[in-house]
XYZ file of C-alpha atoms in Angstrom:
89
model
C -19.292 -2.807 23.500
C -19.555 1.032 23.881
C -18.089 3.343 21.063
C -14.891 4.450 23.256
C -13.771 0.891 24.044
C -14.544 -0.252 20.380
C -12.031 2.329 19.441
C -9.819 1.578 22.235
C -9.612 -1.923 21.380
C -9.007 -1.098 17.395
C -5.973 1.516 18.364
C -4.801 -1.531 20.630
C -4.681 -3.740 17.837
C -3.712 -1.416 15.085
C -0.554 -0.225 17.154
C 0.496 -3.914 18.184
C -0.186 -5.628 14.687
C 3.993 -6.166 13.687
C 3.425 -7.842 10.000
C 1.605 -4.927 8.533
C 2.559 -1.238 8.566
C -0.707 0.248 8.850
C -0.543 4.174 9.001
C -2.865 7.373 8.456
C -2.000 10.339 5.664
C -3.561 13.561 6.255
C -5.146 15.132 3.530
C -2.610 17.300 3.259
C 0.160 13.585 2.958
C 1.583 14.247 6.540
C 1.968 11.212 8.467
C -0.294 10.953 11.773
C -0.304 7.469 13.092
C 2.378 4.848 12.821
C 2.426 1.401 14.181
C 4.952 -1.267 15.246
C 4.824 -2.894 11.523
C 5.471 0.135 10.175
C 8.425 0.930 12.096
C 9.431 -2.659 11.002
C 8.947 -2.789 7.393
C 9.694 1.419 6.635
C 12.783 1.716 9.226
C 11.080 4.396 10.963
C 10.396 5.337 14.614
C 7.143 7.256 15.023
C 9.109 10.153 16.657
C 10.913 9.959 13.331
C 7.905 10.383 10.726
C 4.996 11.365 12.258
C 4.462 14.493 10.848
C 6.422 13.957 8.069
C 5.213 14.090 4.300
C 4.593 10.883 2.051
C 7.421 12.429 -0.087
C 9.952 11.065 2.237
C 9.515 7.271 1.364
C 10.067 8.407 -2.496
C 13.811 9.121 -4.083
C 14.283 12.692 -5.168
C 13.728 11.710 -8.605
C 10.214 9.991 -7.423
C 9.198 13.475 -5.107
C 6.368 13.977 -7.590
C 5.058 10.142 -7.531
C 3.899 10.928 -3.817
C 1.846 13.640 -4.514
C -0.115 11.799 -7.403
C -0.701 8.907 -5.316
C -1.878 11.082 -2.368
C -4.179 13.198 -4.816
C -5.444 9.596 -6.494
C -6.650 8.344 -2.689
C -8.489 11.438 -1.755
C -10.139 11.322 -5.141
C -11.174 7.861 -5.275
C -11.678 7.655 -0.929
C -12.953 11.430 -0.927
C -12.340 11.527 2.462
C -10.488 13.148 5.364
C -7.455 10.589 6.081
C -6.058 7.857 4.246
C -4.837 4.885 5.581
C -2.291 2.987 3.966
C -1.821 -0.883 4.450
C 1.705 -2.480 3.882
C 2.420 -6.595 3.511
C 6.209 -7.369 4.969
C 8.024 -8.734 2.553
């Protein structure tokens, strides 16, 4: 398989997958993918969050939580993007 179907096929698969919201953080914690599962388990529409920050899925009282988990991935991943994995439950 060439590179651009590879990643054709995985965007396919990651947008259709429905038990699993699988979704991509910035660096910055501002949403930039969003699949079907997501939409599912978090209540969300894409149009809705994309672009939003991780802050939104915490309570007021929680705002701070977000950032801490955020910083914790980039130092542990050190990378670019994070992708975060949800089980429905």
């Amino acid at each position: 398989l060439t590179e651009g179907l590879r990643d054709s096929l995985f965007r396919t698969f990651v947008e259709t997958v429905g038990d699993y919201a699988i979704f991509v953080l910035d660096p910055a914690g501002y949403v930039v993918t969003w699949n079907r599962g997501a939409q599912r388990i978090k209540g969300y529409t894409a149009e809705e969050i994309v672009g939003a920050h991780l802050s939104r899925f915490y309570p007021a009282e929680m705002k701070g939580h977000a950032q801490e988990m955020l910083d914790l991935g980039l130092e542990v991943y050190s990378t670019t993007c994070l992708v975060s994995l949800m089980l429905s439950s």
